[in-house]
CSV table of C-alpha atoms and ligand atoms in Angstrom, one decimal:
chain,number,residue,atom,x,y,z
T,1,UNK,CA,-4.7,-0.3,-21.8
T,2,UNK,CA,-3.2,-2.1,-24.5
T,3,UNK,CA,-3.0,-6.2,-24.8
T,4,UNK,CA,0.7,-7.8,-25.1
T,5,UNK,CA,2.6,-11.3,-24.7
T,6,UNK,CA,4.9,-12.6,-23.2
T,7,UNK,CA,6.6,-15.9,-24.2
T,8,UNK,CA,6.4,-18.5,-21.6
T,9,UNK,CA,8.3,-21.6,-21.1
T,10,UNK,CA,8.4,-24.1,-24.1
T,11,UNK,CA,7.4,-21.1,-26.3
T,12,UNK,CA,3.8,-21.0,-24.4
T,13,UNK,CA,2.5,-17.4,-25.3
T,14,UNK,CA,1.2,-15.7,-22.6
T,15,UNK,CA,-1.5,-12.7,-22.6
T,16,UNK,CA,-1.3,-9.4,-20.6
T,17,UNK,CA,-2.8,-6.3,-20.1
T,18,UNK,CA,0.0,-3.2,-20.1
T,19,UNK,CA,-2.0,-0.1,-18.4
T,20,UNK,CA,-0.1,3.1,-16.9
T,21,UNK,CA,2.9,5.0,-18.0
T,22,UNK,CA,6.1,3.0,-18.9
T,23,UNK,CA,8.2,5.6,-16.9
T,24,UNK,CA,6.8,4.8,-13.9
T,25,UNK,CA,7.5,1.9,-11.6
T,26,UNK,CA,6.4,-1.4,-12.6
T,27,UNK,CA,3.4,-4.2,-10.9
T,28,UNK,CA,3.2,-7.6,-11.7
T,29,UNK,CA,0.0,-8.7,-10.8
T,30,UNK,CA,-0.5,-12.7,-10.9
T,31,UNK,CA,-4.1,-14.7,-10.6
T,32,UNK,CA,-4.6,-17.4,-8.5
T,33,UNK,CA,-4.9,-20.7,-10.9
T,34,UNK,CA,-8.1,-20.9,-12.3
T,35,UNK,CA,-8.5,-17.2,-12.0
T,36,UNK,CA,-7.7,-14.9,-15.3
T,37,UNK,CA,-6.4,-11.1,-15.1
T,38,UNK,CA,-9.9,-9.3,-14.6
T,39,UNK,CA,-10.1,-10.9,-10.8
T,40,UNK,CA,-7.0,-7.9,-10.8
T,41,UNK,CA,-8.4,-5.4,-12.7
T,42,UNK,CA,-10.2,-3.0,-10.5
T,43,UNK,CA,-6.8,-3.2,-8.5
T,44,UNK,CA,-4.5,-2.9,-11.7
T,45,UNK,CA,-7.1,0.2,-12.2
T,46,UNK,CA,-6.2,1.7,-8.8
T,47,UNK,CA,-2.5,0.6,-9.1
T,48,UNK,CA,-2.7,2.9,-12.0
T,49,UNK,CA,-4.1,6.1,-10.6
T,50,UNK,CA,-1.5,5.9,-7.9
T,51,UNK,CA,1.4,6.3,-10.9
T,52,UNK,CA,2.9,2.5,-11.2
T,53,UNK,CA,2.2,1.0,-14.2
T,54,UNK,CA,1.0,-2.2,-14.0
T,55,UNK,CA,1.3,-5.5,-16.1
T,56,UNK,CA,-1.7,-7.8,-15.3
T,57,UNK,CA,-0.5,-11.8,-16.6
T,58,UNK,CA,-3.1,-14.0,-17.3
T,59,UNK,CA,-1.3,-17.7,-16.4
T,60,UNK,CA,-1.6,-20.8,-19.0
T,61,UNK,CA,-3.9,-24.0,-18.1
T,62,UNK,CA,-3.1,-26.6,-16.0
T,63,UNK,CA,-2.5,-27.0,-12.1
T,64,UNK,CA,1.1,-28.5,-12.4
T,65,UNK,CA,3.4,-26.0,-10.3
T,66,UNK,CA,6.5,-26.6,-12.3
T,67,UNK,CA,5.6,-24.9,-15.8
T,68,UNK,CA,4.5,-21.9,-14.0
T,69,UNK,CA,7.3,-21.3,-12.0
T,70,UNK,CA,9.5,-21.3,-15.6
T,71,UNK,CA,6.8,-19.0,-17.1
T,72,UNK,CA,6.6,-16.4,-14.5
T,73,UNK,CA,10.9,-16.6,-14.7
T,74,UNK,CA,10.8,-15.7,-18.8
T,75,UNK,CA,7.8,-13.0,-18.0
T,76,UNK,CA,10.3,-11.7,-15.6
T,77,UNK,CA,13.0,-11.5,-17.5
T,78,UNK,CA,11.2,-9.8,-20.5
T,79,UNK,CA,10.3,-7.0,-18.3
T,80,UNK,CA,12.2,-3.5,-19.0
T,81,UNK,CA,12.6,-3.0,-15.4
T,82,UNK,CA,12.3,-4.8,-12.1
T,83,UNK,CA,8.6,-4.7,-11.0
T,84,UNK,CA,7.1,-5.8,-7.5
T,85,UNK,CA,5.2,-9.3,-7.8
T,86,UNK,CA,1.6,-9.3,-6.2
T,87,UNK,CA,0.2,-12.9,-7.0
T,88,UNK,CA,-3.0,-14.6,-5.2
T,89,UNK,CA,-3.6,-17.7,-4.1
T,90,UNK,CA,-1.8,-20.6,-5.6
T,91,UNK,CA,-0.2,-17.8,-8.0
T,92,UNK,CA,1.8,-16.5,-4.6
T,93,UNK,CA,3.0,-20.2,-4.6
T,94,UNK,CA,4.0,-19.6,-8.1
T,95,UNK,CA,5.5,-16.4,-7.4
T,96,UNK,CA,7.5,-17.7,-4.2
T,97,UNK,CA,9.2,-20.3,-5.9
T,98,UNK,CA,10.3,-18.1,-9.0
T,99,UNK,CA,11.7,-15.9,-7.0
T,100,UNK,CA,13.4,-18.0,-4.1
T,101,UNK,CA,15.2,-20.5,-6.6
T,102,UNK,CA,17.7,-17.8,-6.4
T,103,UNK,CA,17.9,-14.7,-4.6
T,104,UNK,CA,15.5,-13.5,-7.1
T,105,UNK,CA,16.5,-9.6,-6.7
T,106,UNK,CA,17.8,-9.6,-10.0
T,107,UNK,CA,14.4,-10.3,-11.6
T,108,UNK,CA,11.9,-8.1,-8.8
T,109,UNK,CA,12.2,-5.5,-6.2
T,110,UNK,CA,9.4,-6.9,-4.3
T,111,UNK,CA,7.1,-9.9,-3.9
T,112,UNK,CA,3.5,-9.5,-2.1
T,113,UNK,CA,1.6,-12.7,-1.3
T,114,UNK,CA,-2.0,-12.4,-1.2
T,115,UNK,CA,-4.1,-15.7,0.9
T,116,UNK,CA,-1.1,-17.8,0.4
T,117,UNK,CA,-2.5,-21.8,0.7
T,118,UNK,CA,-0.2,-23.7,2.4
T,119,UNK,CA,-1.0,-27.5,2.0
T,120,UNK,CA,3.2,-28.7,3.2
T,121,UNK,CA,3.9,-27.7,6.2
T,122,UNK,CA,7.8,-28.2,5.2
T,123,UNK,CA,7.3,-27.3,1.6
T,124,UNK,CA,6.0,-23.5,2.9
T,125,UNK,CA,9.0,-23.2,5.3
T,126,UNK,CA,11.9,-24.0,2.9
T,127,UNK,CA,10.2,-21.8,0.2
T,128,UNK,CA,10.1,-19.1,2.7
T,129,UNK,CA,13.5,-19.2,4.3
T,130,UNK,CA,14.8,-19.0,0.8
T,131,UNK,CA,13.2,-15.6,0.1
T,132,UNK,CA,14.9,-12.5,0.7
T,133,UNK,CA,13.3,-9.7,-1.3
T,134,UNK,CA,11.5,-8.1,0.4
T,135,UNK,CA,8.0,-9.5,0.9
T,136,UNK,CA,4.9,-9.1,2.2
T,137,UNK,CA,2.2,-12.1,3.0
T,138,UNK,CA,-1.5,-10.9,3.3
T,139,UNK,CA,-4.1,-13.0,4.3
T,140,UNK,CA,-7.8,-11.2,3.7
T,141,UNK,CA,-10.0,-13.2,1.7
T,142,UNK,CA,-9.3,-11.6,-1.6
T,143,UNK,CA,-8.9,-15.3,-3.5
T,144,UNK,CA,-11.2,-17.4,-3.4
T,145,UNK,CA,-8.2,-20.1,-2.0
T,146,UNK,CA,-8.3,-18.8,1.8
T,147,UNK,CA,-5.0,-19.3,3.7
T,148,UNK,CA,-5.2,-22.6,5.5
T,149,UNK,CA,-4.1,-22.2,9.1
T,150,UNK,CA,-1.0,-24.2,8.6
T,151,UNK,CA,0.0,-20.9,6.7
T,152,UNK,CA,1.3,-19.4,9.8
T,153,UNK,CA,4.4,-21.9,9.2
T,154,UNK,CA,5.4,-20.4,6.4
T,155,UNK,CA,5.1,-16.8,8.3
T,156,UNK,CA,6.9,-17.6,10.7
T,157,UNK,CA,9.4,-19.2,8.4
T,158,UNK,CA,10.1,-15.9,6.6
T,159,UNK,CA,13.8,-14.6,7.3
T,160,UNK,CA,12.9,-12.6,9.6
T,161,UNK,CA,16.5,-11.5,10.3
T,162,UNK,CA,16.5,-9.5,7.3
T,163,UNK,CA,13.5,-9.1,7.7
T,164,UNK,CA,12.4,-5.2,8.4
T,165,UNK,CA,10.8,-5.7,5.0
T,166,UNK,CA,9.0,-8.8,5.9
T,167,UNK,CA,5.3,-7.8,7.0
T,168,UNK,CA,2.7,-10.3,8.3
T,169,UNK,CA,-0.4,-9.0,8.1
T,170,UNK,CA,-3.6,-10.2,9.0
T,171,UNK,CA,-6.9,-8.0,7.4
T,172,UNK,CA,-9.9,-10.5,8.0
T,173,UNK,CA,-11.2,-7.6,9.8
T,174,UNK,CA,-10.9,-5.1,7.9
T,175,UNK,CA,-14.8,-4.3,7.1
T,176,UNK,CA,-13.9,-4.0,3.2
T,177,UNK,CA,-11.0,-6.2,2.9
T,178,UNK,CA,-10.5,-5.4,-1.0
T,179,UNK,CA,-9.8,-1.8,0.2
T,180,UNK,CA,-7.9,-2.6,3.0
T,181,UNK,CA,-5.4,-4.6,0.6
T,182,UNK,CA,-5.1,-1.8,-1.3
T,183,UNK,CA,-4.3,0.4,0.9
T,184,UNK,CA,-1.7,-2.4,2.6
T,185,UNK,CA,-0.4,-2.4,-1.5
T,186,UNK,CA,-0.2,1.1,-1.7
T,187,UNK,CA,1.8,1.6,1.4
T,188,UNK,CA,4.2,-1.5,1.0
T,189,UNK,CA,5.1,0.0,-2.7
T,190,UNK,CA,5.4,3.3,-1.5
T,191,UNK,CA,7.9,2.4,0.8
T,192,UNK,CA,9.9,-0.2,-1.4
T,193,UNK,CA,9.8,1.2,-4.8
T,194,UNK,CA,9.1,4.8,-4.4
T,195,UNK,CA,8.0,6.6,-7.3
T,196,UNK,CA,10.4,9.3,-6.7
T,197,UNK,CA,13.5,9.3,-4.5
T,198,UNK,CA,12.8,10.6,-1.1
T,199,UNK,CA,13.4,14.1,-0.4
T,200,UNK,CA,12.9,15.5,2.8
T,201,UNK,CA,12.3,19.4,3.1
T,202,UNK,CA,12.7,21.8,6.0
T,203,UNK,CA,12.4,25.0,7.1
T,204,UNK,CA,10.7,27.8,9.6
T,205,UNK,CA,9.7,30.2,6.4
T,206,UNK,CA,6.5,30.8,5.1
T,207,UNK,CA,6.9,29.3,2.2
T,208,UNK,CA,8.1,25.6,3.8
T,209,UNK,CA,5.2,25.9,6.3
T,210,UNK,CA,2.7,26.6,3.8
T,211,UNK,CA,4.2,23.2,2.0
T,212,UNK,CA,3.8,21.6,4.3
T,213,UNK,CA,0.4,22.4,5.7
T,214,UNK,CA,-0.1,21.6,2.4
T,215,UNK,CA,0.4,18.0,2.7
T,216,UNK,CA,-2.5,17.5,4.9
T,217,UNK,CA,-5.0,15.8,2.9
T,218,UNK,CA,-8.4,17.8,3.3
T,219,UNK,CA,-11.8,18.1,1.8
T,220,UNK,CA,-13.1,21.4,0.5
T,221,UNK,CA,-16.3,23.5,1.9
T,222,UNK,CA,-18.2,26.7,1.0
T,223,UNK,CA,-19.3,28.4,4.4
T,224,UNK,CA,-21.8,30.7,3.8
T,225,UNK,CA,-24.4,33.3,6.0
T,226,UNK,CA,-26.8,35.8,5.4
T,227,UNK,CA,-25.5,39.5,5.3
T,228,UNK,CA,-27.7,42.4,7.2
T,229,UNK,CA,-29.4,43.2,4.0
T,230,UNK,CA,-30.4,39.4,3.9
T,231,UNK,CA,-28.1,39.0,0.8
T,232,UNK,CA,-26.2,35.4,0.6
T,233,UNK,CA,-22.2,35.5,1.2
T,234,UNK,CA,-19.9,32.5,1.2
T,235,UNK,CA,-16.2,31.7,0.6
T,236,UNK,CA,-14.4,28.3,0.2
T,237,UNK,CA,-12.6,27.0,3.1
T,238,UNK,CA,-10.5,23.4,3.3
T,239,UNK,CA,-9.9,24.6,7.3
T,240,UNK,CA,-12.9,22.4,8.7
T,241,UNK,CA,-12.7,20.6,11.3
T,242,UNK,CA,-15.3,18.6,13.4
T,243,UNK,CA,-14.6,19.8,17.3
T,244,UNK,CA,-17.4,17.8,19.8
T,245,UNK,CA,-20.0,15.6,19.3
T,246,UNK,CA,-21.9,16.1,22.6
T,247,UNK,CA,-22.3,19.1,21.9
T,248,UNK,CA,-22.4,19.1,18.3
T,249,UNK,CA,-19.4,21.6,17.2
T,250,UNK,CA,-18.1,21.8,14.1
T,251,UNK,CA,-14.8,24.8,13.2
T,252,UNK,CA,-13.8,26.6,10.2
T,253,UNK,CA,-11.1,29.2,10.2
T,254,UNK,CA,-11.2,32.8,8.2
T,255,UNK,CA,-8.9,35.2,7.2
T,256,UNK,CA,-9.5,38.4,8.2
T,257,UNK,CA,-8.6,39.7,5.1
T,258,UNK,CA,-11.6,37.8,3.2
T,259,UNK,CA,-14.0,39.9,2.3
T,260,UNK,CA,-17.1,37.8,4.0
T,261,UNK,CA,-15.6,38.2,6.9
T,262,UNK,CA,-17.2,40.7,8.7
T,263,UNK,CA,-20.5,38.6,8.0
T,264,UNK,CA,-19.2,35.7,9.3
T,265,UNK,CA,-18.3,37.4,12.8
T,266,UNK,CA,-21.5,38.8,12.9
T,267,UNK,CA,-23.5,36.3,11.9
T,268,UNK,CA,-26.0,34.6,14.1
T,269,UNK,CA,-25.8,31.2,12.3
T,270,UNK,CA,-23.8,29.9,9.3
T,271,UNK,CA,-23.9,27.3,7.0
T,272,UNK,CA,-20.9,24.2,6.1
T,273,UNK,CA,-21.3,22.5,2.5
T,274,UNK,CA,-18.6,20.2,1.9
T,275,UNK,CA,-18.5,19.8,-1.9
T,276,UNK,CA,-18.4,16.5,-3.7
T,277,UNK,CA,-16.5,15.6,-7.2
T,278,UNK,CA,-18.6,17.5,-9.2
T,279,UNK,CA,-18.4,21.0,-7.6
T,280,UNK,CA,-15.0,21.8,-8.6
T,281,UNK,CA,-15.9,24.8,-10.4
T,282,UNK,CA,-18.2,26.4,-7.4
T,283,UNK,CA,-15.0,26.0,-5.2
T,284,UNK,CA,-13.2,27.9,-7.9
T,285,UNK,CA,-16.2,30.3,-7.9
T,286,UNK,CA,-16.8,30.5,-3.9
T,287,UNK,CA,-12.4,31.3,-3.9
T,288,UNK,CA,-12.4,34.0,-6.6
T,289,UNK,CA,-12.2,37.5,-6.1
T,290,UNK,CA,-15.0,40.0,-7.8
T,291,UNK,CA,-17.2,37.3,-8.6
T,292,UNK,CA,-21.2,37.3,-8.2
T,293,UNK,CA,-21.0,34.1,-6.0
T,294,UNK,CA,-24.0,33.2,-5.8
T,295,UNK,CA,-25.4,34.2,-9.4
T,296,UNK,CA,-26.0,30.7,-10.8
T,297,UNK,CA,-25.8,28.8,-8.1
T,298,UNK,CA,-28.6,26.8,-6.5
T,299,UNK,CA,-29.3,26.8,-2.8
T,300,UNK,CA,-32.4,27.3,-0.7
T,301,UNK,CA,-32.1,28.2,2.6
T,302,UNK,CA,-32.1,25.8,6.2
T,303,UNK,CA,-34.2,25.7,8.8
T,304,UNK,CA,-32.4,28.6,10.0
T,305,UNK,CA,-32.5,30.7,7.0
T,306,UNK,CA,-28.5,30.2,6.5
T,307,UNK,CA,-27.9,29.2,2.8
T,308,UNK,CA,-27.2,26.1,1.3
T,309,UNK,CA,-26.1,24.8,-1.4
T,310,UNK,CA,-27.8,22.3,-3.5
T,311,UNK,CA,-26.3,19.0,-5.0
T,312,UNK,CA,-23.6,19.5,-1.5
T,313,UNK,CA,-21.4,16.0,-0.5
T,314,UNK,CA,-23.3,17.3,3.4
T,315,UNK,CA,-24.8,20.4,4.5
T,316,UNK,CA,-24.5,21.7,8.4
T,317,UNK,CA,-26.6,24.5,9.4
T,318,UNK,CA,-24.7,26.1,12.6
T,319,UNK,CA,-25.3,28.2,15.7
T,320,UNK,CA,-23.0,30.8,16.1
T,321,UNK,CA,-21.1,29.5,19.1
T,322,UNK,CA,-18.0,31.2,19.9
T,323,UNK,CA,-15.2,33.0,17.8
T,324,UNK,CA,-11.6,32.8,18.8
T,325,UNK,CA,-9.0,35.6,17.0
T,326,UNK,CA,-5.8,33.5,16.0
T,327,UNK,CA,-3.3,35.4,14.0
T,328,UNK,CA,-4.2,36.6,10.6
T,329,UNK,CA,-7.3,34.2,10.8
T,330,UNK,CA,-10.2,33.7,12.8
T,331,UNK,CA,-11.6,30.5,14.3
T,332,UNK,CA,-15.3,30.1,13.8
T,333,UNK,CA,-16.9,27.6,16.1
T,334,UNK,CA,-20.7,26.4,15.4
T,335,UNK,CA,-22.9,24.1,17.7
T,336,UNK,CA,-24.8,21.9,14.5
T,337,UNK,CA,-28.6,22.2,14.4
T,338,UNK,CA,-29.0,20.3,11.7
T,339,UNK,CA,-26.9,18.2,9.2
T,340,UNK,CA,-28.0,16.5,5.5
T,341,UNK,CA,-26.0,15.1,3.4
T,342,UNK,CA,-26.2,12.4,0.2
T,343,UNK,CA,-24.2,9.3,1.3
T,344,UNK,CA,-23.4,8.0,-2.9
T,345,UNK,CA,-21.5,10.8,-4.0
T,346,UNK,CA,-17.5,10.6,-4.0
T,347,UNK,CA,-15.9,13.8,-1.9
T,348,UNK,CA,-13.4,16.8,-3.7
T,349,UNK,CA,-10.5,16.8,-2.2
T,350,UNK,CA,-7.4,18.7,-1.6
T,351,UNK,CA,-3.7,17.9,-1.2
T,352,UNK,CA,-0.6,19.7,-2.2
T,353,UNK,CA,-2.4,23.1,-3.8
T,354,UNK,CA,-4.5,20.7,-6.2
T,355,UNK,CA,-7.8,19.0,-6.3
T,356,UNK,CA,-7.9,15.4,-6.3
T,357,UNK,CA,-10.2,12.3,-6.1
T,358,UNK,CA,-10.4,9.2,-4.1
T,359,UNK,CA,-8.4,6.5,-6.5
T,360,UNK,CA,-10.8,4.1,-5.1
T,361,UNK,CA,-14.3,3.8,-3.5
X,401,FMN,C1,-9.0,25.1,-1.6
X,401,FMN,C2,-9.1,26.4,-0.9
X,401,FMN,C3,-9.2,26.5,0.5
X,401,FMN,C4,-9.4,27.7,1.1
X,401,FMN,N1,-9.5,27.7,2.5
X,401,FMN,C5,-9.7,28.8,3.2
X,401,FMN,C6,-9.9,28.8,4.6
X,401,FMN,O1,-9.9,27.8,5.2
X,401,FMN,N2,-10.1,30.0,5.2
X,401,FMN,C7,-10.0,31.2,4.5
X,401,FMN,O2,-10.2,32.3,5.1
X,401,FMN,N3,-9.8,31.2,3.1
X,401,FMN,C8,-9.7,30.1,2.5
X,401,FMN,N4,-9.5,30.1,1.1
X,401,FMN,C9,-9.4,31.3,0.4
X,401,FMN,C10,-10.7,32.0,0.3
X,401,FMN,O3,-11.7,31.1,-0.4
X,401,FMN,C11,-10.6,33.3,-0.6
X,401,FMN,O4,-9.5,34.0,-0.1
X,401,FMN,C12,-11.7,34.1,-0.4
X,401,FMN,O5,-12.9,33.5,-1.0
X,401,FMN,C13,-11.4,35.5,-1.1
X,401,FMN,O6,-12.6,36.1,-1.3
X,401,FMN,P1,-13.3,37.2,-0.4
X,401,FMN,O7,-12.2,38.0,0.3
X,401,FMN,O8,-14.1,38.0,-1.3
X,401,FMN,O9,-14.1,36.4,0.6
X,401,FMN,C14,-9.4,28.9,0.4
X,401,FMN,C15,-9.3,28.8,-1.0
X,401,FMN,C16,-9.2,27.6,-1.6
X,401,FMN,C17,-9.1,27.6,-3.1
């Protein structure tokens, strides 16, 4: 993160924190008035992990509109490149009239209100029908300046007949509504300023299909069972899935090329650990050929006697209850006896052939 300026109107010097890589698309995040940049941070810092970089403006003093709207106009046009405006509060008021004084596409590719106030009924809707970048209002409690209920004027304002870009949306019940922005950011940048330029693949072979099974975001578990000798076995498998609650079935699929299979098929019960962040290297271990498996690894076995591994995201001790063949796999169904898991730890994850993190919890 490093700390620039930017010079506002009348030669006012405005501070800002820069974070991400200057290649990729660019966020301007704007407080509310009487806010500073670290009410953005931990969503500059998120904004960051999902590849924009992000410029987080801190505004000057004072409540008069006018000087803001000048000094958000010179930020903009210092920028290198167009960024999306995301401003809170009376900083989307800002950011609406900057940006609708003209058609404002020259200086942004996208403007997000966040709890826009509306105090003038006729003031929000001539702001609004002057807006045509694409924009999307929020309303979710992230300022401390709530939306007034006269705000739905300057919703319904919005130009709505270019408006497939214009997106209303309303998260006061979200249960976490700082998440749930996010993830309402995440998807409008995604779609407005995309990182890359779209490219669609198809195909029938293996190699598309595996691609593209691929892009089903998964978590990652070690199954494991006793062999006959009473000797520990387990591989690492991202097929889970959770089948029935009433009863309790859980599925995993298995080549039947691994070599735990035959184990697995015979087994009377089985154990699931689905790994958390810090077992990165046990999935590597648990997926690697020739390797003794289970050499330094801690686990202790269930109630059943299946094992299971300590320090696990969740541990389910199974029942053997049914096996279906399915291709080159087999599918592994388990009525759950018994499940324990840690609810603080952040889950490994899988997506694309690599392992990944949640950017936010
Ligand atoms: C992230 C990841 C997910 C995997 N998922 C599965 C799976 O769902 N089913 C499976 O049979 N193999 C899966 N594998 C491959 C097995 O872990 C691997 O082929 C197996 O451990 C090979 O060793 P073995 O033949 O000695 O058992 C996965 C591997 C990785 C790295």
């Amino acid at each position: 993160m490093s700390l620039i300026e930017y010079k506002g109107f009348g030669g006012v010097v405005l501070a800002a924190d820069m974070l991400g890589d200057e290649n990729d698309p660019a966020v301007l995040l704007v407080p509310d008035i009487g806010q500073s940049r670290a009410n953005w941070r931990e969503v500059a810092e998120a904004l960051v992990l999902s590849g924009r970089r992000v410029v987080n403006l801190d505004l000057r003093d004072g409540t008069d509109l006018a000087p803001h709207i000048e000094d958000l106009r010179a930020v903009l046009a210092q920028m290198g490149s167009r960024p999306v405006v995301v401003a809170a509060g009376r900083g989307s008021w800002i950011a609406a009239h900057a940006l609708g004084l003209d058609d404002g596409t020259h200086l942004a590719a996208g403007l997000v209100l966040v709890d826009m106030p509306v105090d003038d009924v006729v003031i929000a809707s001539a702001a609004a029908t002057r807006l045509v970048l694409p924009t999307l209002a929020v309303r979710g409690g992230f300022s401390p300046a709530e939306a007034s209920a006269d705000s739905d004027a300057f919703f319904a304002a919005l130009p709505l007949g270019q408006s497939a870009d214009i997106n209303d949306c309303d998260l006061e019940l979200a249960s976490d509504r700082k998440e749930a922005l996010l993830g309402q950011l995440l998807e409008f940048l995604e779609r407005r300023q995309p990182r890359e330029a779209m490219e669609f693949k198809a195909g029938s072979d293996p190699r598309t299909l595996r691609d593209a099974m691929g892009c089903f975001a998964t978590g990652i578990t070690i199954v494991t069972a006793l062999d006959a000798e009473g000797t520990p076995v387990g591989l690492t498998a991202n097929s889970f899935t959770s089948v029935s609650l009433d009863p309790p079935l859980l599925l995993v699929c298995i080549a039947n090329t691994a070599g735990t299979a035959p184990t697995l098929r015979e087994a009377t019960h089985f154990g699931v650990n689905v790994l958390q962040i810090g077992q990165q290297p046990t999935s590597n271990r648990f997926a690697a050929r020739g390797e003794d498996r289970f050499a330094n690894q801690p686990w202790a076995p269930g109630h059943t006697g299946v094992p299971l591994l300590g320090s696990s995201l969740v541990s389910f001790e199974c029942q053997h209850e049914s096996l279906h063949e399915a291709g080159d796999h087999f599918i592994l169904v388990g009525r759950v006896v018994r499940a324990q898991f840690e609810p603080h730890r952040d889950p490994l994850l899988y997506f694309r052939g690599k392992y990944r993190r949640l950017h936010f919890a």
